[in-house]
Amino acid sequence: MRGAHEKAHDPDDYLLLHQKKQKLAEYDSLLRKFRYGDALDKVLQQRQPQVVIAVIEELGKRRGLTIALSNRDEESLEAILSFTIRFIDDPKYSTYLIGVAHILCDIYGSLIGQSSVVDELFSKLRNKVTNECSAQKMLLRMLGQIDFCMTTAEIESAEEKMSRSV
């Protein structure tokens, strides 16, 4: 057969259709080129937490999360810190963002005092983590009290059944 627009005249001829390749997202192509920091910056601009977390997870699998978080200027550090502060207490994302916060503190902890914006963001992060830890401790105490009440009720119920049967 000659030409893409030529119709098959013979019933024994086969026509092969070309499927279009799905275009990769820009952050995916940056990941393929091992430009981890640029990929993280690009996905942070989209403001879709599920996608950002997926890229963070992928960077963790590739052992590139520390690379992606390193060598940031104030503006790009502000973007990742703001995202981390906003979603670190969300149970869907906290597993990944606790690791991100830990890496950020390790890398940029020595820079505290050099930029008021970054200092304020780290302070907000510390306050958010402190509040979340306090809430978790309170919930654990409450869970312990509920367990105590449930155990006491079960024991009393078992004692009642024993006294009825005697």
Steps between C-alpha positions, in 0.01 A plus 500: 500500500632842415421812700316549824174604334486216250204268545556127497373355174572138568315326786827322588677830570557598861480853625718586800381787718750707693409574858603837631740491789364652815693814580676492836437772751782749523603381845512140372736595220717688752507189721611293200786746447600471870423869561337429834499853639343642184238223501406581858481872423281436196255279688480746790376764255197284416367517857356147487601324821442148366737563209761668720494205741525255210814679378643509854432127529669436165800709605522293818500178298775637277700620802480851357296679763804645676640607164169666408483687830864614497647815347181705516477873500266687732210500253505129419558413866198710587283300258589159644482625860159657442369177346641297787348732761161491330469122471723345769206440734289332232510124566509423126822692453668509842701183441689660215509857628649406836797363308515813286493722811776294658721532191429875476597548864821303447599693189389852589507496881840667503365788287249614761552868572607594148155558350197628687259332255661158538526548878129577518412192292714272716335651806155431354608144418625449856172636643290283272698187589484587872123549483454175311714311753294646784178399327633147442602467867156617611335250266721220633404591857136499399543163329652362820203628701256344253687169518482513879124566490444221248703253705315595817165457324603158366611386846175619657300331227687173554447524878126557448477191278689299761270617783185417295618149425569422868 
